[in-house]
Amino acid sequence: MTIKLHNTKSRKKEVFAPIDPDNVRMYVCGPTVYDRAHLGNARPVVVFDVLYRLLRHTYGADHVTYVRNFTDVDDKINARAAESGRSIGEITAETTQWFLDDMAALGALEPNHMPRATQYIPQMITMIGDLIERGHAYAAEGHVLFAVDSWREGYGRLSGRSVDDMIAGARVEVAPYKKNPMDFVLWKPSSDDLPGWDSPWGRGRPGWHIECSAMAYELLGESFDIHGGGNDLMFPHHENEIAQSCCAHPEGDFAKVWMHNEMLQVEGKKMSKSLGNFFTVRDLLEGNWSGGWKVPGEVIRFVFLSTHYRKPMDWTESTAKSAIEELARWYRYPGFMQGNNSEPAEGILTALVDDLNTPEVLKILRDLAKQSAYDELFASLRFLGFSGKWFFDLLPSEETSRRIRKLVSDLDRFRDEKNYAAADELRGGLAAAGVQVRSSKGVSEFSVSPDFDPSKLEAL
């Protein structure tokens, strides 16, 4: 199948033709590791995990190289270390593992390479030196800055703005050592209490943008296929990456296709701590959010896929509840864990190769469920990163199931005897334990929620 992807650089959907089909290469900007990943941080992880799965299926798992970095040298990390009294290395090691654990809970595969910025300082210093030598950067007062005027013909193409427009509309750091307000830092000095490395320009540390250019070059080469990230990174981060990479390595084109996911809202509003609607992925997984219930990682993934990646996504409690009900209903069908079909439904692939049309993918999954095409449904779910483990881990033991069935039978008997007070009390106790009871035509069935607590059945 022919893959078509929307290229931010050309502003249109294009047929994807890899530079080398035997080594399809993708770079996605990763997190700055100073705290837990919030829900917005997780969206690009899921978006590009789906693309990674599609590329692996199309070209073969051994022919795809996926790189996602960790920024582990940053002023936010320095500030967290200063306020907590902990070492920078301890903080970044802990928060990096947090990120990996939380993204694994969302069903995301680990990339082939997950470089940390601090592992590539020598490569950054080399690239900065090359930029100075080529006339694209200059040293000033312990800093090294990229000279935007040296590449005016290319700067701004990704975001579609001229340098003059960007100067007028951007909040840029004004510094006496800058030749142009838009010039950005490649290297900056470090005091004794901050992380620093020796360089030709003095002890210091890299600017933010240079790390991705250096790591992409070392791991993927001067030209590669896809660069992804949230659209909040388009300017200045990605614009600056292009400038310094193309100027340091003019023999290459850096990234051929640029893909950006839109931002996330919560209940129709921008997520922010001041509005009380800010929460991390771990908050959702553990139930420490406004909804108050534990959200399985696969449910977060399902909600993300319900909106196309290039459209703003609105996280709501109602969509999360609908997602958990739908997934649980599918997992209750017989044979999920024993499914032999390893190929997703053809319609699933047709939707994905059309610029990752995940809303259409979910529509096809629902059609497969209605048609009782369980083998195709289950194979498609597994291909999309849904294992069902959270659901099967929830299932009560046989002894507990017998206990619940006895209580549900009591509930039916109370209802038949018109003892509604007893029925209501028992139904409430079951609900408090995380057992939902549905009655139809005199027959009751039960299911358990992610908050199921068998110990609460003892008092019933």
PDB file of N, CA and C in Angstrom, residues 327-375:
ATOM      1  N   LEU A 327     -13.873  -0.763  24.892  1.00  0.00           N
ATOM      2  CA  LEU A 327     -12.777  -1.727  24.915  1.00  0.00           C
ATOM      3  C   LEU A 327     -13.134  -2.953  25.758  1.00  0.00           C
ATOM      4  N   ALA A 328     -13.745  -2.738  26.913  1.00  0.00           N
ATOM      5  CA  ALA A 328     -14.123  -3.872  27.768  1.00  0.00           C
ATOM      6  C   ALA A 328     -15.119  -4.771  27.063  1.00  0.00           C
ATOM      7  N   ARG A 329     -16.030  -4.178  26.317  1.00  0.00           N
ATOM      8  CA  ARG A 329     -17.019  -4.975  25.569  1.00  0.00           C
ATOM      9  C   ARG A 329     -16.317  -5.852  24.528  1.00  0.00           C
ATOM     10  N   TRP A 330     -15.336  -5.284  23.837  1.00  0.00           N
ATOM     11  CA  TRP A 330     -14.613  -6.067  22.831  1.00  0.00           C
ATOM     12  C   TRP A 330     -13.791  -7.172  23.479  1.00  0.00           C
ATOM     13  N   TYR A 331     -13.154  -6.873  24.603  1.00  0.00           N
ATOM     14  CA  TYR A 331     -12.313  -7.871  25.248  1.00  0.00           C
ATOM     15  C   TYR A 331     -13.133  -9.015  25.840  1.00  0.00           C
ATOM     16  N   ARG A 332     -14.414  -8.767  26.064  1.00  0.00           N
ATOM     17  CA  ARG A 332     -15.265  -9.846  26.579  1.00  0.00           C
ATOM     18  C   ARG A 332     -15.624 -10.863  25.499  1.00  0.00           C
ATOM     19  N   TYR A 333     -15.454 -10.488  24.234  1.00  0.00           N
ATOM     20  CA  TYR A 333     -15.733 -11.452  23.182  1.00  0.00           C
ATOM     21  C   TYR A 333     -14.773 -12.627  23.325  1.00  0.00           C
ATOM     22  N   PRO A 334     -15.235 -13.848  23.029  1.00  0.00           N
ATOM     23  CA  PRO A 334     -14.358 -15.019  23.224  1.00  0.00           C
ATOM     24  C   PRO A 334     -13.198 -15.029  22.244  1.00  0.00           C
ATOM     25  N   GLY A 335     -12.030 -15.431  22.759  1.00  0.00           N
ATOM     26  CA  GLY A 335     -10.917 -15.711  21.870  1.00  0.00           C
ATOM     27  C   GLY A 335      -9.887 -14.623  21.697  1.00  0.00           C
ATOM     28  N   PHE A 336      -9.965 -13.526  22.457  1.00  0.00           N
ATOM     29  CA  PHE A 336      -8.992 -12.454  22.225  1.00  0.00           C
ATOM     30  C   PHE A 336      -7.565 -12.944  22.443  1.00  0.00           C
ATOM     31  N   MET A 337      -7.319 -13.604  23.546  1.00  0.00           N
ATOM     32  CA  MET A 337      -5.965 -14.032  23.870  1.00  0.00           C
ATOM     33  C   MET A 337      -5.505 -15.208  23.006  1.00  0.00           C
ATOM     34  N   GLN A 338      -6.461 -15.928  22.373  1.00  0.00           N
ATOM     35  CA  GLN A 338      -6.103 -17.085  21.560  1.00  0.00           C
ATOM     36  C   GLN A 338      -6.109 -16.777  20.068  1.00  0.00           C
ATOM     37  N   GLY A 339      -6.297 -15.501  19.702  1.00  0.00           N
ATOM     38  CA  GLY A 339      -6.392 -15.148  18.288  1.00  0.00           C
ATOM     39  C   GLY A 339      -5.147 -15.553  17.516  1.00  0.00           C
ATOM     40  N   ASN A 340      -5.360 -16.205  16.350  1.00  0.00           N
ATOM     41  CA  ASN A 340      -4.243 -16.690  15.542  1.00  0.00           C
ATOM     42  C   ASN A 340      -3.898 -15.748  14.397  1.00  0.00           C
ATOM     43  N   ASN A 341      -4.839 -14.901  14.028  1.00  0.00           N
ATOM     44  CA  ASN A 341      -4.627 -14.022  12.878  1.00  0.00           C
ATOM     45  C   ASN A 341      -3.659 -12.902  13.260  1.00  0.00           C
ATOM     46  N   SER A 342      -2.511 -12.847  12.594  1.00  0.00           N
ATOM     47  CA  SER A 342      -1.521 -11.837  12.940  1.00  0.00           C
ATOM     48  C   SER A 342      -1.641 -10.592  12.074  1.00  0.00           C
ATOM     49  N   GLU A 343      -2.483 -10.620  11.047  1.00  0.00           N
ATOM     50  CA  GLU A 343      -2.609  -9.501  10.130  1.00  0.00           C
ATOM     51  C   GLU A 343      -3.820  -8.638  10.479  1.00  0.00           C
ATOM     52  N   PRO A 344      -3.646  -7.317  10.568  1.00  0.00           N
ATOM     53  CA  PRO A 344      -4.808  -6.451  10.804  1.00  0.00           C
ATOM     54  C   PRO A 344      -5.732  -6.466   9.594  1.00  0.00           C
ATOM     55  N   ALA A 345      -6.968  -6.052   9.806  1.00  0.00           N
ATOM     56  CA  ALA A 345      -7.924  -5.971   8.706  1.00  0.00           C
ATOM     57  C   ALA A 345      -7.410  -5.012   7.638  1.00  0.00           C
ATOM     58  N   GLU A 346      -7.686  -5.333   6.378  1.00  0.00           N
ATOM     59  CA  GLU A 346      -7.182  -4.502   5.286  1.00  0.00           C
ATOM     60  C   GLU A 346      -7.684  -3.067   5.399  1.00  0.00           C
ATOM     61  N   GLY A 347      -8.922  -2.900   5.848  1.00  0.00           N
ATOM     62  CA  GLY A 347      -9.472  -1.554   5.988  1.00  0.00           C
ATOM     63  C   GLY A 347      -8.708  -0.714   6.990  1.00  0.00           C
ATOM     64  N   ILE A 348      -8.165  -1.369   8.037  1.00  0.00           N
ATOM     65  CA  ILE A 348      -7.364  -0.655   9.030  1.00  0.00           C
ATOM     66  C   ILE A 348      -6.129  -0.061   8.370  1.00  0.00           C
ATOM     67  N   LEU A 349      -5.446  -0.860   7.574  1.00  0.00           N
ATOM     68  CA  LEU A 349      -4.241  -0.379   6.892  1.00  0.00           C
ATOM     69  C   LEU A 349      -4.579   0.703   5.872  1.00  0.00           C
ATOM     70  N   THR A 350      -5.710   0.529   5.159  1.00  0.00           N
ATOM     71  CA  THR A 350      -6.126   1.538   4.183  1.00  0.00           C
ATOM     72  C   THR A 350      -6.333   2.889   4.846  1.00  0.00           C
ATOM     73  N   ALA A 351      -6.914   2.878   6.044  1.00  0.00           N
ATOM     74  CA  ALA A 351      -7.139   4.136   6.771  1.00  0.00           C
ATOM     75  C   ALA A 351      -5.819   4.722   7.269  1.00  0.00           C
ATOM     76  N   LEU A 352      -4.920   3.876   7.765  1.00  0.00           N
ATOM     77  CA  LEU A 352      -3.665   4.381   8.324  1.00  0.00           C
ATOM     78  C   LEU A 352      -2.750   4.960   7.253  1.00  0.00           C
ATOM     79  N   VAL A 353      -2.708   4.347   6.069  1.00  0.00           N
ATOM     80  CA  VAL A 353      -1.812   4.871   5.037  1.00  0.00           C
ATOM     81  C   VAL A 353      -2.313   6.205   4.498  1.00  0.00           C
ATOM     82  N   ASP A 354      -3.536   6.571   4.828  1.00  0.00           N
ATOM     83  CA  ASP A 354      -4.070   7.877   4.448  1.00  0.00           C
ATOM     84  C   ASP A 354      -3.821   8.866   5.580  1.00  0.00           C
ATOM     85  N   ASP A 355      -2.552   9.216   5.781  1.00  0.00           N
ATOM     86  CA  ASP A 355      -2.158  10.207   6.785  1.00  0.00           C
ATOM     87  C   ASP A 355      -2.671   9.857   8.175  1.00  0.00           C
ATOM     88  N   LEU A 356      -2.534   8.581   8.543  1.00  0.00           N
ATOM     89  CA  LEU A 356      -2.902   8.114   9.890  1.00  0.00           C
ATOM     90  C   LEU A 356      -4.332   8.504  10.256  1.00  0.00           C
ATOM     91  N   ASN A 357      -5.285   8.068   9.480  1.00  0.00           N
ATOM     92  CA  ASN A 357      -6.695   8.410   9.722  1.00  0.00           C
ATOM     93  C   ASN A 357      -7.247   7.504  10.822  1.00  0.00           C
ATOM     94  N   THR A 358      -6.862   7.779  12.052  1.00  0.00           N
ATOM     95  CA  THR A 358      -7.261   6.922  13.170  1.00  0.00           C
ATOM     96  C   THR A 358      -8.756   6.993  13.507  1.00  0.00           C
ATOM     97  N   PRO A 359      -9.465   8.125  13.310  1.00  0.00           N
ATOM     98  CA  PRO A 359     -10.909   8.071  13.530  1.00  0.00           C
ATOM     99  C   PRO A 359     -11.596   7.058  12.617  1.00  0.00           C
ATOM    100  N   GLU A 360     -11.128   6.945  11.376  1.00  0.00           N
ATOM    101  CA  GLU A 360     -11.669   5.938  10.460  1.00  0.00           C
ATOM    102  C   GLU A 360     -11.301   4.541  10.936  1.00  0.00           C
ATOM    103  N   VAL A 361     -10.114   4.395  11.508  1.00  0.00           N
ATOM    104  CA  VAL A 361      -9.686   3.109  12.062  1.00  0.00           C
ATOM    105  C   VAL A 361     -10.666   2.640  13.139  1.00  0.00           C
ATOM    106  N   LEU A 362     -11.043   3.536  14.055  1.00  0.00           N
ATOM    107  CA  LEU A 362     -11.975   3.149  15.122  1.00  0.00           C
ATOM    108  C   LEU A 362     -13.340   2.790  14.547  1.00  0.00           C
ATOM    109  N   LYS A 363     -13.768   3.480  13.516  1.00  0.00           N
ATOM    110  CA  LYS A 363     -15.042   3.156  12.857  1.00  0.00           C
ATOM    111  C   LYS A 363     -14.992   1.736  12.282  1.00  0.00           C
ATOM    112  N   ILE A 364     -13.867   1.378  11.685  1.00  0.00           N
ATOM    113  CA  ILE A 364     -13.726   0.036  11.122  1.00  0.00           C
ATOM    114  C   ILE A 364     -13.711  -1.020  12.224  1.00  0.00           C
ATOM    115  N   LEU A 365     -13.052  -0.721  13.344  1.00  0.00           N
ATOM    116  CA  LEU A 365     -13.067  -1.650  14.475  1.00  0.00           C
ATOM    117  C   LEU A 365     -14.497  -1.909  14.948  1.00  0.00           C
ATOM    118  N   ARG A 366     -15.284  -0.862  15.013  1.00  0.00           N
ATOM    119  CA  ARG A 366     -16.676  -1.018  15.444  1.00  0.00           C
ATOM    120  C   ARG A 366     -17.470  -1.852  14.446  1.00  0.00           C
ATOM    121  N   ASP A 367     -17.191  -1.657  13.164  1.00  0.00           N
ATOM    122  CA  ASP A 367     -17.876  -2.456  12.145  1.00  0.00           C
ATOM    123  C   ASP A 367     -17.486  -3.925  12.262  1.00  0.00           C
ATOM    124  N   LEU A 368     -16.216  -4.199  12.528  1.00  0.00           N
ATOM    125  CA  LEU A 368     -15.776  -5.583  12.703  1.00  0.00           C
ATOM    126  C   LEU A 368     -16.472  -6.226  13.895  1.00  0.00           C
ATOM    127  N   ALA A 369     -16.650  -5.462  14.973  1.00  0.00           N
ATOM    128  CA  ALA A 369     -17.343  -5.993  16.149  1.00  0.00           C
ATOM    129  C   ALA A 369     -18.798  -6.305  15.833  1.00  0.00           C
ATOM    130  N   LYS A 370     -19.461  -5.405  15.095  1.00  0.00           N
ATOM    131  CA  LYS A 370     -20.864  -5.641  14.720  1.00  0.00           C
ATOM    132  C   LYS A 370     -21.012  -6.868  13.839  1.00  0.00           C
ATOM    133  N   GLN A 371     -20.008  -7.115  13.005  1.00  0.00           N
ATOM    134  CA  GLN A 371     -20.043  -8.255  12.084  1.00  0.00           C
ATOM    135  C   GLN A 371     -19.554  -9.552  12.735  1.00  0.00           C
ATOM    136  N   SER A 372     -19.205  -9.474  14.022  1.00  0.00           N
ATOM    137  CA  SER A 372     -18.643 -10.614  14.759  1.00  0.00           C
ATOM    138  C   SER A 372     -17.386 -11.157  14.087  1.00  0.00           C
ATOM    139  N   ALA A 373     -16.638 -10.276  13.410  1.00  0.00           N
ATOM    140  CA  ALA A 373     -15.372 -10.667  12.765  1.00  0.00           C
ATOM    141  C   ALA A 373     -14.266 -10.572  13.808  1.00  0.00           C
ATOM    142  N   TYR A 374     -14.320 -11.477  14.780  1.00  0.00           N
ATOM    143  CA  TYR A 374     -13.468 -11.337  15.954  1.00  0.00           C
ATOM    144  C   TYR A 374     -11.986 -11.515  15.644  1.00  0.00           C
ATOM    145  N   ASP A 375     -11.635 -12.453  14.762  1.00  0.00           N
ATOM    146  CA  ASP A 375     -10.219 -12.651  14.446  1.00  0.00           C
ATOM    147  C   ASP A 375      -9.612 -11.370  13.888  1.00  0.00           C
TER     148      ASP A 375
END
